[in-house]
């Protein structure tokens, strides 16, 4: 069980020990840039180069002409700098920050983004992103507006956290980058510790601008490098400690911005072509979105270059100059006829455009960037941006708010994807993005609202993404909207799903173990692809994933399920693989390897039970919500839930991680509760059909039944259900009435003719006839269970063996049997009584008491000397009786249970009472051998006495069937564990006190026997009050002959007591009795009380489960009890060996249904499950939590409506103010005109009369 943990520790140890070695390749591959040519900066009086460095650090100076002016007037990174191995990489520790180390790397601006991305994901361990948001703009000490901070904190970071995104920032503690870092920090602190979706902030900063960058320089790498932050209360050029990784782009300049722009664009473009999911297994490329906040004139060129690569942009209007300019350009510029078929080449953006449009753009550039140089170049960039406006989404954050910012991001990406997508289905990309972000709410409201008719082809890839990346809500949504699971799940796709298991999961380790075993055997076979034997996954390529994972097939899955489920059911997937379930492991491995070398025809076949296969796949990964959904969709709900419970409990025994183990146990208990509840619903609907459900043989679960699976899963709660107990009681009593008193059974047992009287009531004959008639001829046409098929338990259970015997005799001997299967009354009544398990149990109990009486009589009275004087006749009878016990144990070991002999023996040994039987038989055999010889006669008698105790204790198992004694026996068994703990503490005190007491009382006594008595035996008796005061207290010593001579003591004389430390002996005795009699004994009582109170609550459940095992045992036993059971054994031997009649009791309580009967029973069970789920959902909707959540949503809607009303009220007030101003102006004009001579004075026209309805219309 500890092997999976060892493998994990081995892997983690290798990774931890080789951290520095893994990154030793970085200086050999990655470079930095150093300025090598001094280009004079005219503003520094020849002291500084245009790169920002001083003259002394440059290797050469730019050549001057004859007039003293430099020929080179503009510094260029590619021409005037050179590359050399990087000297700054490793881990970064912020002094005083108290957080995890960040990764950092100094790299050239021309570095390939593929190498950097591989370094970040494969070596730095950053999780693969589902989204990349590059925050651009807002550099320097520019003040960030309040609403922009709110958008970053409550909008961007929250949306990124819900999708598992990377945020690319400037990496320095200034402007927008500082706000993003603080938001990432706060959301990371508020996120739960087990959350798998963390926001990863990656800082891309210019190396020459970083403050204290020399602290990072170390040619060997820093693990870690301590970095001191200057002042965290103000903006600075220090690195932001909230970033998880830093890419410090070096173009050879010092103190200049812009060197990282080209690399940032290349990295964004490269990531946008990578796929999401585990090992890049997703069907969509990683969406990349650039977010523009504020910005200066230089940002237009950055935006233009990125748009040419079809990268979508989100512009925050109102945040600053560049963002406001783009918003104004897109909103207010007149639409003209522009060719958008292909983006224009650089320098040709203005061709074909009207002069009017160019003038408008020039005016806007001058208004937003009045101090910008190269005006025409900015105009060209603006026109090129306008041509690619389909990739730009403008967000008015001050008006729209940050509540639905994630929807804004999704729509911005979808808008860009529709532009470049060539698929006919324009909503497919939006669906893939919603799946990648796990936003089922967006998918429901925007995509699955009934307006779109989805096809199977549109949902297939997204369904695979949802399954692999554990998004059960999307799986449910797809299955409800057009995806047919029968067409989707083929055996090839099922194998690919198992290949996608996480390499840290327990199922992966177990599958890899079976795969390695098969690959080891295949070493001698020719390999079709010429590939070497490799593990299930290997980290060979961080980009493409391990090709060796595809070597996994269904055989490894079948082996794993066999390990978990055991012999409860037949091995899975043997049919598609063409294997015989009884084939040995080595032969099966050879067949599978031979099949894999050819064409695997089974892989394109549809999975026969897709929901059950997906349910098992989810169970092996311990995926709670997805497993529950697949269980809801699968058939045979009760058996499926019990099967999931069995697998989870077996996996929890192998799991070593505490949290995962607890999660498995909780999920197992959840499925046991579901099985209990569904069966309860079935039992309330129809009792007889629910009984059939328990013993029905399932073709999906390898021929298992509910009772068999519940026993294997240790589902005590399921067995405690009244329906299960009712079936067990009916099996226990057979055809007799369950209300029959025990004394009637005992009396009839000794007087068999009473069977034919009315002393014992049997079930009515007409009921049996009705059951038999239905069993042979009637189909179940009702789904509610009222007219469902009823099977006679007498036919199913008691007469199985007789029916099988008749069929076998008919086939082998060709004898003609009477057509009328109804037996005479005398035979049938005799069979009904003696073949009932309760009768078999009663006979075994009575004969067992007789056996104990005979055993005791022989041991006490009639135990003769060795031959030839003995043994006596009764002792020979006792020997024969024990021999019949041995025969019965052999029958239980080799003829009951699994088809494999080793598995039968293993199951037999696992039972505690079988171990007791083996112990008793072994002791009896040993005693029998010893008592036959005079020299070992007394030893044999002693062993025989001990064996009698073992046989007597065996009675406890018989009393377990009693309703009152059964639970108490379980409690006693639990208390035995407490006794062992008590004995451990007691042994410590016994040893401590016994040795000290012996040393103080006797100065010298080398006799081993007496030492043992005085060190262990006598202190043990002190607990019960047997304290020899005359040997311990000096005042009460009794004179006895003794000596202090060592020679005489060694010869056997009694040593004298030492009275020197007598006072210390008394003190030690008092302390010893205090701790043992008061502390330890009361501790034992407290432990007993705790165990009793804990077990008493569930004792009835434990007893009902134990009762099933007892009933199953006596149902399988012959009707005769030892010693007469020997006749039954001879009868069975003749049937099995001579007539070759197979046993039908190899599997207990099994009923095989086919055709319409099985279909109707499955449909009826599914209806009861739906009724249960509907009732649970209704109950959940009525809980306080759901109501509070619903009320909260309603309150939020009301608040939004109130905000809109307040906005309308504000607008109305503004309108009223303007109307008042207009009225005042008109009044002033009227007065002025009336006082002038331009018009004649007249009567002022009266105001029109308006009705209330008109007023209400105007106000509305």
Tab-separated table of N, CA and C in Angstrom, residues 688 691-692 695 727 730 734-735 763-764 767-776 789-800 832 1151:
chain	number	residue	atom	x	y	z
A	688	UNK	N	-41.993	-6.430	-3.761
A	688	UNK	CA	-41.480	-7.598	-4.468
A	688	UNK	C	-40.480	-7.216	-5.554
A	691	UNK	N	-37.171	-6.500	-3.990
A	691	UNK	CA	-36.448	-7.736	-3.668
A	691	UNK	C	-35.737	-8.277	-4.905
A	692	UNK	N	-36.440	-8.242	-6.039
A	692	UNK	CA	-35.814	-8.677	-7.289
A	692	UNK	C	-34.617	-7.817	-7.640
A	695	UNK	N	-31.316	-9.008	-5.911
A	695	UNK	CA	-30.681	-10.268	-6.310
A	695	UNK	C	-30.559	-10.389	-7.821
A	727	UNK	N	-36.090	-8.759	3.089
A	727	UNK	CA	-35.710	-9.834	2.181
A	727	UNK	C	-34.900	-10.900	2.913
A	730	UNK	N	-37.140	-12.991	4.951
A	730	UNK	CA	-37.914	-13.924	4.130
A	730	UNK	C	-37.041	-15.086	3.671
A	734	UNK	N	-37.653	-18.865	4.833
A	734	UNK	CA	-38.102	-19.683	3.720
A	734	UNK	C	-39.581	-19.518	3.468
A	735	UNK	N	-40.278	-20.658	3.339
A	735	UNK	CA	-41.724	-20.643	3.091
A	735	UNK	C	-42.528	-20.629	4.379
A	763	UNK	N	-46.619	-20.413	3.950
A	763	UNK	CA	-47.278	-19.478	3.055
A	763	UNK	C	-48.364	-20.173	2.266
A	764	UNK	N	-49.369	-19.397	1.914
A	764	UNK	CA	-50.532	-19.973	1.236
A	764	UNK	C	-50.112	-20.573	-0.097
A	767	UNK	N	-50.701	-18.452	-3.215
A	767	UNK	CA	-49.706	-17.395	-3.443
A	767	UNK	C	-48.498	-17.950	-4.180
A	768	UNK	N	-48.072	-19.165	-3.797
A	768	UNK	CA	-46.956	-19.784	-4.490
A	768	UNK	C	-47.314	-20.077	-5.937
A	769	UNK	N	-48.544	-20.595	-6.142
A	769	UNK	CA	-48.967	-20.895	-7.512
A	769	UNK	C	-48.972	-19.631	-8.363
A	770	UNK	N	-49.423	-18.527	-7.751
A	770	UNK	CA	-49.454	-17.261	-8.475
A	770	UNK	C	-48.037	-16.807	-8.812
A	771	UNK	N	-47.138	-16.980	-7.860
A	771	UNK	CA	-45.758	-16.569	-8.099
A	771	UNK	C	-45.125	-17.415	-9.189
A	772	UNK	N	-45.373	-18.707	-9.133
A	772	UNK	CA	-44.801	-19.596	-10.143
A	772	UNK	C	-45.385	-19.277	-11.506
A	773	UNK	N	-46.696	-18.989	-11.538
A	773	UNK	CA	-47.321	-18.657	-12.812
A	773	UNK	C	-46.717	-17.389	-13.405
A	774	UNK	N	-46.539	-16.404	-12.568
A	774	UNK	CA	-45.940	-15.166	-13.046
A	774	UNK	C	-44.504	-15.404	-13.460
A	775	UNK	N	-43.821	-16.235	-12.686
A	775	UNK	CA	-42.409	-16.493	-12.961
A	775	UNK	C	-42.225	-17.178	-14.309
A	776	UNK	N	-43.204	-17.989	-14.712
A	776	UNK	CA	-43.020	-18.761	-15.943
A	776	UNK	C	-43.653	-18.093	-17.156
A	789	UNK	N	-43.191	-7.816	-12.167
A	789	UNK	CA	-42.980	-9.250	-12.030
A	789	UNK	C	-42.643	-9.617	-10.598
A	790	UNK	N	-43.282	-10.657	-10.099
A	790	UNK	CA	-43.035	-11.141	-8.741
A	790	UNK	C	-42.415	-12.522	-8.848
A	791	UNK	N	-41.304	-12.723	-8.192
A	791	UNK	CA	-40.598	-13.997	-8.246
A	791	UNK	C	-40.690	-14.671	-6.890
A	792	UNK	N	-40.999	-15.959	-6.925
A	792	UNK	CA	-41.100	-16.721	-5.692
A	792	UNK	C	-39.718	-16.940	-5.102
A	793	UNK	N	-39.555	-16.529	-3.849
A	793	UNK	CA	-38.265	-16.711	-3.194
A	793	UNK	C	-37.960	-18.182	-2.985
A	794	UNK	N	-38.997	-18.977	-2.880
A	794	UNK	CA	-38.757	-20.415	-2.747
A	794	UNK	C	-38.121	-20.974	-4.007
A	795	UNK	N	-38.597	-20.480	-5.167
A	795	UNK	CA	-38.011	-20.938	-6.415
A	795	UNK	C	-36.617	-20.368	-6.625
A	796	UNK	N	-36.421	-19.126	-6.178
A	796	UNK	CA	-35.138	-18.469	-6.414
A	796	UNK	C	-34.065	-19.043	-5.514
A	797	UNK	N	-34.405	-19.282	-4.245
A	797	UNK	CA	-33.375	-19.551	-3.246
A	797	UNK	C	-33.313	-21.022	-2.877
A	798	UNK	N	-34.447	-21.550	-2.413
A	798	UNK	CA	-34.376	-22.865	-1.791
A	798	UNK	C	-34.240	-23.980	-2.826
A	799	UNK	N	-34.938	-23.847	-3.940
A	799	UNK	CA	-35.002	-24.955	-4.878
A	799	UNK	C	-34.066	-24.766	-6.068
A	800	UNK	N	-33.138	-23.818	-5.941
A	800	UNK	CA	-32.185	-23.604	-7.024
A	800	UNK	C	-31.383	-24.873	-7.303
A	832	UNK	N	-39.889	-27.771	2.370
A	832	UNK	CA	-40.068	-26.403	2.852
A	832	UNK	C	-39.555	-26.215	4.276
A	1151	UNK	N	-30.243	-13.906	-9.429
A	1151	UNK	CA	-31.343	-14.101	-10.352
A	1151	UNK	C	-30.992	-13.388	-11.652
